XYZ file of C-alpha atoms in Angstrom:
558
model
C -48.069 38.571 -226.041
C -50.282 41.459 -224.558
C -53.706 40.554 -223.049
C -56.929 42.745 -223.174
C -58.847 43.686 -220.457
C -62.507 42.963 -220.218
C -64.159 46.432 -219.429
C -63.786 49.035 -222.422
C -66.637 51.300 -220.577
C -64.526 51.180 -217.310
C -61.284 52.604 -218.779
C -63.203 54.761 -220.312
C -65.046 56.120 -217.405
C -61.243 56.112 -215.640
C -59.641 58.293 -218.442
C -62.511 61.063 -218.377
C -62.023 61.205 -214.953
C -58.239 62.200 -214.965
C -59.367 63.941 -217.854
C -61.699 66.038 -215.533
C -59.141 65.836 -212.676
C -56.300 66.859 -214.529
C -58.718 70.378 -215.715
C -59.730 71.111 -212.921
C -56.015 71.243 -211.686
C -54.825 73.447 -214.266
C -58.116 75.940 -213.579
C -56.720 75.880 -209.746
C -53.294 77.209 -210.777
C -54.312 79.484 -213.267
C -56.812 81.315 -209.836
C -53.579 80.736 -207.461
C -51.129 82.345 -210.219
C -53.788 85.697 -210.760
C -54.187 85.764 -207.081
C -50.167 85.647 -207.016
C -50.116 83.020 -203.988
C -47.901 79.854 -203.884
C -50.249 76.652 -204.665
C -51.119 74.204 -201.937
C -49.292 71.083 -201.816
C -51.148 68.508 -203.883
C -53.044 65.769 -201.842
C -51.497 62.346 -202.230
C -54.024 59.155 -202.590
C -53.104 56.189 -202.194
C -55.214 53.568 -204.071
C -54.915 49.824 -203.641
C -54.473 48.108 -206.917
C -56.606 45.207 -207.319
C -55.061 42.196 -207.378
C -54.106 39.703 -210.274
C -55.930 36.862 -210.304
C -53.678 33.826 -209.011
C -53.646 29.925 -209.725
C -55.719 28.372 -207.076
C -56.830 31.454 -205.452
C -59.685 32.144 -203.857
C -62.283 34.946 -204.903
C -65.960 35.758 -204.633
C -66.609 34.078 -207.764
C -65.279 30.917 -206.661
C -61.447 29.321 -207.176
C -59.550 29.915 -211.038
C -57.568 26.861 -211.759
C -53.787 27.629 -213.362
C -54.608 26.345 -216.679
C -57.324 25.625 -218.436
C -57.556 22.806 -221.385
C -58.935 23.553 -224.956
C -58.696 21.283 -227.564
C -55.798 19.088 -225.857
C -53.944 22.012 -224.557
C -53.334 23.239 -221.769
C -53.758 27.219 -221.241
C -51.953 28.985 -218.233
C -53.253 31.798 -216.996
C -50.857 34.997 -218.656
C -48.112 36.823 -216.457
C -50.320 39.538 -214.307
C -48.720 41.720 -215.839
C -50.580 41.727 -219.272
C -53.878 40.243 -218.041
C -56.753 41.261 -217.080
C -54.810 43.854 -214.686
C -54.530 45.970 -217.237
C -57.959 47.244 -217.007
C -56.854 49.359 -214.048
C -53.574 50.279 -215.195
C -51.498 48.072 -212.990
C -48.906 47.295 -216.135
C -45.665 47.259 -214.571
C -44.587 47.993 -218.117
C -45.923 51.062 -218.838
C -45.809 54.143 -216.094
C -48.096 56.415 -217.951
C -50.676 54.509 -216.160
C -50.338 56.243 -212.948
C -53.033 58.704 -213.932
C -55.514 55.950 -214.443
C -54.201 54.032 -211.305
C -55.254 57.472 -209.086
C -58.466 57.025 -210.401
C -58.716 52.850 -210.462
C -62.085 53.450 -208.310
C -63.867 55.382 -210.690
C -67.366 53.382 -211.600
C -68.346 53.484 -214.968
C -71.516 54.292 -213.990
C -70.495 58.104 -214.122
C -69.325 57.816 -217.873
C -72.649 56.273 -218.996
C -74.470 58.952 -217.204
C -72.422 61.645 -218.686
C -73.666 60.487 -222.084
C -77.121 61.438 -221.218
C -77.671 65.047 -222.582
C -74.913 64.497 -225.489
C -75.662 65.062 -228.838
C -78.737 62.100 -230.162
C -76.682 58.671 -230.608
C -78.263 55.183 -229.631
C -75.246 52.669 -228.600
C -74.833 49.703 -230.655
C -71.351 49.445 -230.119
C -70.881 47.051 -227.308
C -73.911 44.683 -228.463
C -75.398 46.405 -230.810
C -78.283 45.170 -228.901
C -80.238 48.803 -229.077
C -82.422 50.074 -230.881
C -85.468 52.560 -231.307
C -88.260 51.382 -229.646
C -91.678 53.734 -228.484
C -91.342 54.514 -224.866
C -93.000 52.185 -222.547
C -94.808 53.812 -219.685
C -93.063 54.828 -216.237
C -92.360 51.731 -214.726
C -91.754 53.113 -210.446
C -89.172 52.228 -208.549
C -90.189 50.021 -206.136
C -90.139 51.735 -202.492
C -87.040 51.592 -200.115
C -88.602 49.075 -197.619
C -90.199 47.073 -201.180
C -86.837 46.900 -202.684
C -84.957 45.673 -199.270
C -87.677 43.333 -198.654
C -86.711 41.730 -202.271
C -83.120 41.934 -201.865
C -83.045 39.927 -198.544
C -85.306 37.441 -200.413
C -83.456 36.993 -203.235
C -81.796 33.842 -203.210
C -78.142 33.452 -203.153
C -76.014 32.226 -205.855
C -75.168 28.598 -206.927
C -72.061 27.877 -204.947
C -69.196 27.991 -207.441
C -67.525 25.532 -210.134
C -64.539 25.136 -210.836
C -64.772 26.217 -214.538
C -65.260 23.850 -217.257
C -63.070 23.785 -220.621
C -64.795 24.985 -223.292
C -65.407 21.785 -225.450
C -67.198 21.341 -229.193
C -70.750 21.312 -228.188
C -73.480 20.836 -230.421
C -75.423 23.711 -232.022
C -78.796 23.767 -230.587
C -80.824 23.264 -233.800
C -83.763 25.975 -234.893
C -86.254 23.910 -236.751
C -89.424 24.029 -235.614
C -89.365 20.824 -233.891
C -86.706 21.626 -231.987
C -88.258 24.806 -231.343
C -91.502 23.031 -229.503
C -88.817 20.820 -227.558
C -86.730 23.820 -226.148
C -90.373 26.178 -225.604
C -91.704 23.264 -223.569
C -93.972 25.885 -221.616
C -97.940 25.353 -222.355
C -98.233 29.248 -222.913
C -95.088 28.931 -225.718
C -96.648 25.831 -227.121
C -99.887 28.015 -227.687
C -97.968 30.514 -229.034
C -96.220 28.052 -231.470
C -99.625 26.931 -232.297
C -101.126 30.190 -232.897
C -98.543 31.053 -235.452
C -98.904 27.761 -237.544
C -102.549 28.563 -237.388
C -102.425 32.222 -239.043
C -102.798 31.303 -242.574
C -104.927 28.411 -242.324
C -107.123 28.960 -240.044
C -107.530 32.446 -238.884
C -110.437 32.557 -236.562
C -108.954 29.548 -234.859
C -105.567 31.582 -234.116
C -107.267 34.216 -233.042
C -108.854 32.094 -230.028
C -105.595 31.154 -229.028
C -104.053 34.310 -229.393
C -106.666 35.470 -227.140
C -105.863 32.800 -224.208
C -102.245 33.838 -224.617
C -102.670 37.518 -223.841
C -105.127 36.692 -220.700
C -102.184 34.431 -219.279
C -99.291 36.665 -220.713
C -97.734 39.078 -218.298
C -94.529 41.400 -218.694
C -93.553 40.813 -214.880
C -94.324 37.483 -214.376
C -91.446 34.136 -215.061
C -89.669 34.254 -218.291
C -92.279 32.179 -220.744
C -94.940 34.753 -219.163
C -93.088 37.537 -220.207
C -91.764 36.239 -223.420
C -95.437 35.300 -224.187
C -96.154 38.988 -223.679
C -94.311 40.727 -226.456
C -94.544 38.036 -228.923
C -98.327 37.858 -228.683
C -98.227 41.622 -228.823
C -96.119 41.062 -231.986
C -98.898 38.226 -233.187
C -101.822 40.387 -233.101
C -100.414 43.690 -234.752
C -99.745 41.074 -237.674
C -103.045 40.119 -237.137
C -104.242 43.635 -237.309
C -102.481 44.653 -240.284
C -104.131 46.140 -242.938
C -106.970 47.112 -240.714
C -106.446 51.168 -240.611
C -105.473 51.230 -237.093
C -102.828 54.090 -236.192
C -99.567 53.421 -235.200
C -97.664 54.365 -232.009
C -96.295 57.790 -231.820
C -92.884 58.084 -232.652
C -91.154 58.984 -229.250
C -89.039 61.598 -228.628
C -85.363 60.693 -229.857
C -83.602 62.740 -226.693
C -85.611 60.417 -224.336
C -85.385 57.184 -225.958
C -81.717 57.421 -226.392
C -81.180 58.725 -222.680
C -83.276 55.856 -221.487
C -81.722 53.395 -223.847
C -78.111 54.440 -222.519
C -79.014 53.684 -219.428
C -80.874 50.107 -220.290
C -78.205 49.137 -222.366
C -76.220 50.080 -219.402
C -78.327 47.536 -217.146
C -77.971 44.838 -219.685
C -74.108 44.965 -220.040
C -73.853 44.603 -216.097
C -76.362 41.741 -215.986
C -75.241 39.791 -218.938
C -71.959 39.060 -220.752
C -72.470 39.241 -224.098
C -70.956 42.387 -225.415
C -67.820 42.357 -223.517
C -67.541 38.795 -224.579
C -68.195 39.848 -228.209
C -65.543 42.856 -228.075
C -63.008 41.263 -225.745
C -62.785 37.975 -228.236
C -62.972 40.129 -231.185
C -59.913 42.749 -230.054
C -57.654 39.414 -229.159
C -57.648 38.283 -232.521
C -56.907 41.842 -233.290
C -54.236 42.538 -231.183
C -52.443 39.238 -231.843
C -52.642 39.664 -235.675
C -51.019 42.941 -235.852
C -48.372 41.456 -233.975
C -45.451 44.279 -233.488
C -46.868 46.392 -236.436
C -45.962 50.088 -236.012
C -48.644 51.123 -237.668
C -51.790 49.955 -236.913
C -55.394 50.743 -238.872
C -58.498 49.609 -237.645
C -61.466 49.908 -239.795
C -64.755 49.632 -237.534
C -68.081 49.327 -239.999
C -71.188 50.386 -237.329
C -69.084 52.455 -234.863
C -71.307 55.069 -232.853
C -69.580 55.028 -229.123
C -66.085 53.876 -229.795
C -66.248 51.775 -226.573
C -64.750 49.157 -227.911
C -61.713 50.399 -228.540
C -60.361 51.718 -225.273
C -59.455 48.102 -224.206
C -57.249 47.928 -227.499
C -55.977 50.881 -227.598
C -54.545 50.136 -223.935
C -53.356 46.795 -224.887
C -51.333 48.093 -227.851
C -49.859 50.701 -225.204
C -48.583 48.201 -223.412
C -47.669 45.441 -225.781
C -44.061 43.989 -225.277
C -42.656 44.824 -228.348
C -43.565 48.639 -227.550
C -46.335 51.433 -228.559
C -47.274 51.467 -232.663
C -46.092 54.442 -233.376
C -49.802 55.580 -234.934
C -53.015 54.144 -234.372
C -55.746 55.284 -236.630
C -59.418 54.362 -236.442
C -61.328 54.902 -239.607
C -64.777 55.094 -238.739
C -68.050 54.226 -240.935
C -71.105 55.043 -238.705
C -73.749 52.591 -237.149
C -77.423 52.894 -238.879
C -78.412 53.539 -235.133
C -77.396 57.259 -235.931
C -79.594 58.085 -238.034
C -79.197 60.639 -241.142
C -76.653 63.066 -239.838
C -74.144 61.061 -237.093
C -71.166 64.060 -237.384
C -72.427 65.170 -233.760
C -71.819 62.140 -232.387
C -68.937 60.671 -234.360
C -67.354 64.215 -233.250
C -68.079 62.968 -229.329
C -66.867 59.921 -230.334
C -63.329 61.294 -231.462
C -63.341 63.431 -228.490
C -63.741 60.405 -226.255
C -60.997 58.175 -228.148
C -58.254 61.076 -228.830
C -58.600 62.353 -224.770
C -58.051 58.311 -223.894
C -55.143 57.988 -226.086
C -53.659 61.019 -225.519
C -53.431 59.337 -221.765
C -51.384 56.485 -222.967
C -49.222 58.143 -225.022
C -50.117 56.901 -228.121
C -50.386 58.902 -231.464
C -54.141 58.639 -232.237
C -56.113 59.422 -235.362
C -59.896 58.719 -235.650
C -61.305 59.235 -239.447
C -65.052 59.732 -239.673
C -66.549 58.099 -243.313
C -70.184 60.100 -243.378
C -70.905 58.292 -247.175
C -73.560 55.553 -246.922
C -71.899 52.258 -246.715
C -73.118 51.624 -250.218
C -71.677 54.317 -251.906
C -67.860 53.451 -250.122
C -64.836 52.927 -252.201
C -61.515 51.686 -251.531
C -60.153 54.792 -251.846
C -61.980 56.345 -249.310
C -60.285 54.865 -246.584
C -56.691 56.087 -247.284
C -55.261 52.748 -247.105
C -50.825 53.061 -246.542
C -48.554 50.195 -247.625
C -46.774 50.154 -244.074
C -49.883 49.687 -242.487
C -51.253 46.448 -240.352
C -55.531 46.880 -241.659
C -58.042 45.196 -239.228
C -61.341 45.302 -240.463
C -64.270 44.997 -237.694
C -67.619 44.072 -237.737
C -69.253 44.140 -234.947
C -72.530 43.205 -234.587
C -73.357 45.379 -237.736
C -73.551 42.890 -241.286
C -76.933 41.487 -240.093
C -77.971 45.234 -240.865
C -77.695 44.458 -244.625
C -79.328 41.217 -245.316
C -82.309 40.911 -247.456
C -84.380 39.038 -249.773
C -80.919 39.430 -251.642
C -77.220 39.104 -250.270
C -75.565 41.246 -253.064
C -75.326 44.743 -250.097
C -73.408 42.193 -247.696
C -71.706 40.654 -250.266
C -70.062 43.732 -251.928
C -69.123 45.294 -248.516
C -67.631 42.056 -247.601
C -65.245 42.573 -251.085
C -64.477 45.823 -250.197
C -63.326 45.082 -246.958
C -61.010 42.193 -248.727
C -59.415 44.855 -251.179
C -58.038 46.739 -248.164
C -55.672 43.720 -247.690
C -56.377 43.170 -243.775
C -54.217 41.275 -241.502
C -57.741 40.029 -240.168
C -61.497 40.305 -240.405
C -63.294 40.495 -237.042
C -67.039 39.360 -237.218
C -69.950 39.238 -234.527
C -73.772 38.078 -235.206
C -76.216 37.005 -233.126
C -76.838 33.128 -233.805
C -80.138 32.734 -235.149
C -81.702 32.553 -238.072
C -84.121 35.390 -238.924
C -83.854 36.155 -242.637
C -84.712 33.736 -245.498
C -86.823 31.490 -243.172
C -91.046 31.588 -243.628
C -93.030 33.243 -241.078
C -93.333 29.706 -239.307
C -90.047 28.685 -238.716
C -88.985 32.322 -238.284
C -91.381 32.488 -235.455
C -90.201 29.499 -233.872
C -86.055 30.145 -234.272
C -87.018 34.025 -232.436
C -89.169 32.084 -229.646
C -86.821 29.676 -228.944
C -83.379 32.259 -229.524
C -85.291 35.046 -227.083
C -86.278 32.619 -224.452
C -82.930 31.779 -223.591
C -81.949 35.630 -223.469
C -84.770 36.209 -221.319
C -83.464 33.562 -218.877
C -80.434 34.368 -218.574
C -81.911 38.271 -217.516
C -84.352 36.400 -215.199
C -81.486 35.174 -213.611
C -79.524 38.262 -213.293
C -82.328 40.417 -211.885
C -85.279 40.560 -209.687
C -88.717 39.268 -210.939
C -90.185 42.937 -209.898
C -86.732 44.639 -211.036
C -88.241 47.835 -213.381
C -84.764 47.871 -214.633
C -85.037 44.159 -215.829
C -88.833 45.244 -217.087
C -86.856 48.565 -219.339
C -84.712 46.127 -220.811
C -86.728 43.769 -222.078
C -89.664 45.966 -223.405
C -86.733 48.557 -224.953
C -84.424 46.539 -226.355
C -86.218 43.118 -226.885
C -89.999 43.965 -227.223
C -89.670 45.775 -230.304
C -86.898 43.370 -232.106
C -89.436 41.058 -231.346
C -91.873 42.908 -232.996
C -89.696 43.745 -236.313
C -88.762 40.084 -236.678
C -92.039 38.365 -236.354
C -94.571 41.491 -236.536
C -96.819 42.889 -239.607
C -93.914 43.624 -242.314
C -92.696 41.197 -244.907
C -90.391 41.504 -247.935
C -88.364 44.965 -247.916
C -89.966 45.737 -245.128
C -88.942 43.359 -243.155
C -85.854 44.908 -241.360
C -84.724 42.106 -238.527
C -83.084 39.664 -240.261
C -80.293 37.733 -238.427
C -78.614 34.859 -240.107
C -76.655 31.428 -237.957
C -72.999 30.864 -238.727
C -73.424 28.547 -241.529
C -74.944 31.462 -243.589
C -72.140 33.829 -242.671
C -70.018 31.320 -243.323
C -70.845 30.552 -246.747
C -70.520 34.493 -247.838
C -67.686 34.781 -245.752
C -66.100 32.227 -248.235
C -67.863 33.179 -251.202
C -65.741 36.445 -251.125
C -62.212 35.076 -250.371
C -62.137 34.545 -247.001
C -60.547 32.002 -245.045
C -61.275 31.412 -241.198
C -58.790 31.877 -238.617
C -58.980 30.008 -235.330
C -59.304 31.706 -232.477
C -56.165 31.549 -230.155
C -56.289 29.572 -226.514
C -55.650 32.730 -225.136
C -58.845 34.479 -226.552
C -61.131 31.638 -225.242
C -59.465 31.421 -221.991
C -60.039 35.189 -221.386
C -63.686 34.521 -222.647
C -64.041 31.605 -220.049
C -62.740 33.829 -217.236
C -64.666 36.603 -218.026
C -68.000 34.736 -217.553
C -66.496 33.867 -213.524
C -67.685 37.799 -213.117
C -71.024 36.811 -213.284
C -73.214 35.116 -210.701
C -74.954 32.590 -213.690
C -71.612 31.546 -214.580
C -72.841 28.324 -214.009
C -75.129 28.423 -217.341
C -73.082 30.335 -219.313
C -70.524 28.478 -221.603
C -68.016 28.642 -224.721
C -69.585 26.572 -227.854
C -67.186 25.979 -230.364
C -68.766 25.795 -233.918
C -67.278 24.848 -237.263
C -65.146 25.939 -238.912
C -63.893 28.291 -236.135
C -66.942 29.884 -234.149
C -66.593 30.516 -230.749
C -70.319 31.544 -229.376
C -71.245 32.565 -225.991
C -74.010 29.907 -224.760
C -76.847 29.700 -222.654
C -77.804 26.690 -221.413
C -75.667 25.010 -224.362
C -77.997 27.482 -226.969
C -75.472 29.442 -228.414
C -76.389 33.504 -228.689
C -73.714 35.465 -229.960
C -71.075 34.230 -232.090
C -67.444 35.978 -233.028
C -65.109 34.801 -235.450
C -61.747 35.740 -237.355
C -60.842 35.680 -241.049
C -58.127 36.503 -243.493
């Protein structure tokens, strides 16, 4: 059994820099040979490994017990070896991991940045948690002696817990009622009241809606600033149809630049893409089993980031390297009309990667709108192992009509995959009313902007990017002016996707103990541990929590 690692951007940001170092070693012989003098000795580093982590020892996050118990069983932790090791290229298995070993200090920092300046592209890879949003203004960096002032007063971290097995947890219900219990603030109960109060009685909402904004504040605690955007959201609505002019469009070179770098933010704060794409390439990796051939159709891909972790897993599988790996590609809606320039980068970024693990890599951009795709266009071979991903990606399709999801969901089945990978957001956004739609995004966003309140500063401008990029305007889609087709956020809960999972011949697959117990150590990397957890939902969910309110959800079919 091979193990994946939990940081896709990381290898990534290790392979371009042997990438880089190996170039700029071949430029330095190519001077010494014109210059006809002998080359220098190369320096030797020596770089310590980090270390696996071991039953009962300690670490900053607190002590990892040997096993952990889900459903009845007990999981021990994998052979270091495989695990979570892997991400720095300390497979004993596997020696063409030197390269990356050299360079096992490399922060992936530098690969994000090095995306800034690249052809347009907004990531929705990892989360698919960006999107285009008018550029707020500046926010400044708070002063050296301001910033070390809040750092020494930040308070330290719960002391650690010895983590907790992941049992079946109720789902935190979205009905309005349940809504007004979980947004227990006075400014969210306003808020709640405002929007019952739009159609019948609209002078009376806009009072309220008034009080709201006065105590509404985008740095203030999290029902402040949660209050902030959603009554921003509430009076455009209320607005609507009144003549005044939109926001400027921004300028696409900045807002993907800055939204690199936010996403960037989030993803260290907060777990939930790598928990999304480490849970989703498990079920991958174990289904293709010792398949020589492996084919991986991604439906949204704009980065590739995903697939590093994978790709280094199948390198270093037991039962040997495929002998071809081939990523068929079908771009993310985040690229707009023409992606080619960045599904080229995205090759580039894959095929360099691969290249250092010796595998045999092909990456097959689809440029047809998803609508318009045919079984034939993906090239399907009979000795091939298919997994089909989405990631983060269906919710794109819903509507006032399921027929788009339902059709690429029965295309996906007639490419005969060994397994379906599937990741939504858990709330339910699309056929509700305005009412209860309102309530499921107040109550769904105020546990995401917890969980960030714990991560980061109150006065963090980084914190204040994130949530006005990537939330303010989701916000605004889902519960803003537009209705019917125009209407473009529209999640859907696990029973929904459920139901058309079925409805076009799929059966779930149960996640393995070894993809939740890699989930549950992956959340010991963050400080909040403590409030993130595992909820298990029928018939085989597995959604990353806050505060028992599950957020993202991942599941496998066949």
């Amino acid at each position: 059994m091979a193990y994946m690692c939990a940081d896709s951007g990381n290898l990534m940001a290790i392979a371009q820099q042997v990438i880089q170092q190996q170039q700029q070693q071949q430029q330095q012989q190519q001077q010494q040979q014109r210059h006809h003098l002998p080359p220098p000795p190369m320096p030797q580093k020596h770089h310590q490994m980090p270390q696996m982590p071991q039953a009962q020892a300690a670490s900053s996050h607190g002590q990892i017990p040997a096993t952990l118990s889900y459903g009845g069983a007990s999981v021990a932790w994998p052979a270091g070896e495989h695990f979570f090791a892997d991400a720095f290229g300390a497979s004993t298995g596997d020696a063409v991991f030197a390269d990356l070993a050299a360079a096992a200090d490399f922060d992936s920092d530098g690969w994000m940045e090095s995306l800034i300046g690249d052809a347009p592209f907004q990531d929705s890879d990892l989360e698919r948690l960006i999107f285009t949003t008018p550029p707020p203004p500046p926010v400044p960096s708070p002063a050296p002696a301001h910033a070390a002032a809040v750092a020494a007063a930040r308070p330290e971290a719960a002391p650690a817990l010895l983590p907790q097995a992941a049992a079946p947890t109720p789902v935190a219900c979205s009905s309005p009622s349940s809504a007004d219990a979980s947004c227990s603030a006075p400014i969210l109960q306003s808020l709640l009241s405002c929007s019952r109060a739009a159609a019948t009685d609209p002078g009376l909402a806009a009072a309220e809606l008034a009080s709201v904004r006065s105590a509404a504040t985008d740095a203030g605690d999290p029902s402040e600033r949660l209050a902030f955007y959603f009554a921003d959201a509430l009076a455009r609505r209320f607005a609507c149809g009144t003549g005044a002019p939109t926001s400027a469009a921004p300028d696409a070179r900045f807002a993907s630049d800055e939204l690199t770098l936010c996403y960037k933010t989030l993803n260290d704060a907060c777990p939930y893409s790598k928990f999304a794409h480490l849970t989703a390439n498990q079920a991958i990796l174990e289904a293709t089993g010792a398949a020589t051939k492996i084919h991986i159709v991604d439906f949204g891909i704009v980065q590739g980031i995903q697939w590093a972790a994978l790709l280094q897993a199948l390198a270093t599988r037991p039962e040997g390297k495929p002998t071809r790996i081939r990523i068929t590609g079908v771009p993310s809606p985040f690229l707009g009309p023409q992606p080619a320039a960045s599904l080229a980068a995205t090759n580039t970024r894959l095929r360099d990667f691969a290249k250092l693990l010796g595998v045999d890599f092909e990456f097959v951009p689809l440029l047809r709108p998803v609508h318009e795709l045919e079984q034939s266009n993906f090239l399907v071979e009979r000795d091939e192992a298919v997994a089909v991903n989405f990631m983060l990606q269906l919710y794109h399709l819903l509507g006032d009509s399921d027929e788009l999801v339902r059709r690429v969901l029965r295309l996906a089945k007639s490419l005969g995959p060994a397994v379906v990978t599937l990741g939504e957001y858990e709330v339910s956004l699309n056929r509700a009313g305005f009412v209860d739609r309102f309530a499921n995004a107040l109550s769904y966003y105020r546990s995401v902007f917890e969980s960030l309140d714990v991560a980061m500063t109150r006065d963090s401008p980084e914190r204040v990017r994130v949530e006005r990029w990537m939330f303010g305007e989701r916000i605004q889609r889902a519960v803003g002016p537009e209705e019917g087709a125009d209407r473009t956020e529209r999640m859907a809960g696990s029973s929904e996707w459920q139901a058309l999972m079925e409805w076009c011949g799929f059966e779930p697959v149960r996640l393995s103990n070894y993809a939740r117990s890699q989930a549950d150590l992956l959340l010991w990397n963050y400080d909040s541990k403590y409030k993130y957890s595992l909820v298990e939902l029928p018939p085989a969910f597995l959604s990353l929590a806050w505060e028992k309110r599950p957020l993202l959800t991942v599941s496998a079919w066949r």
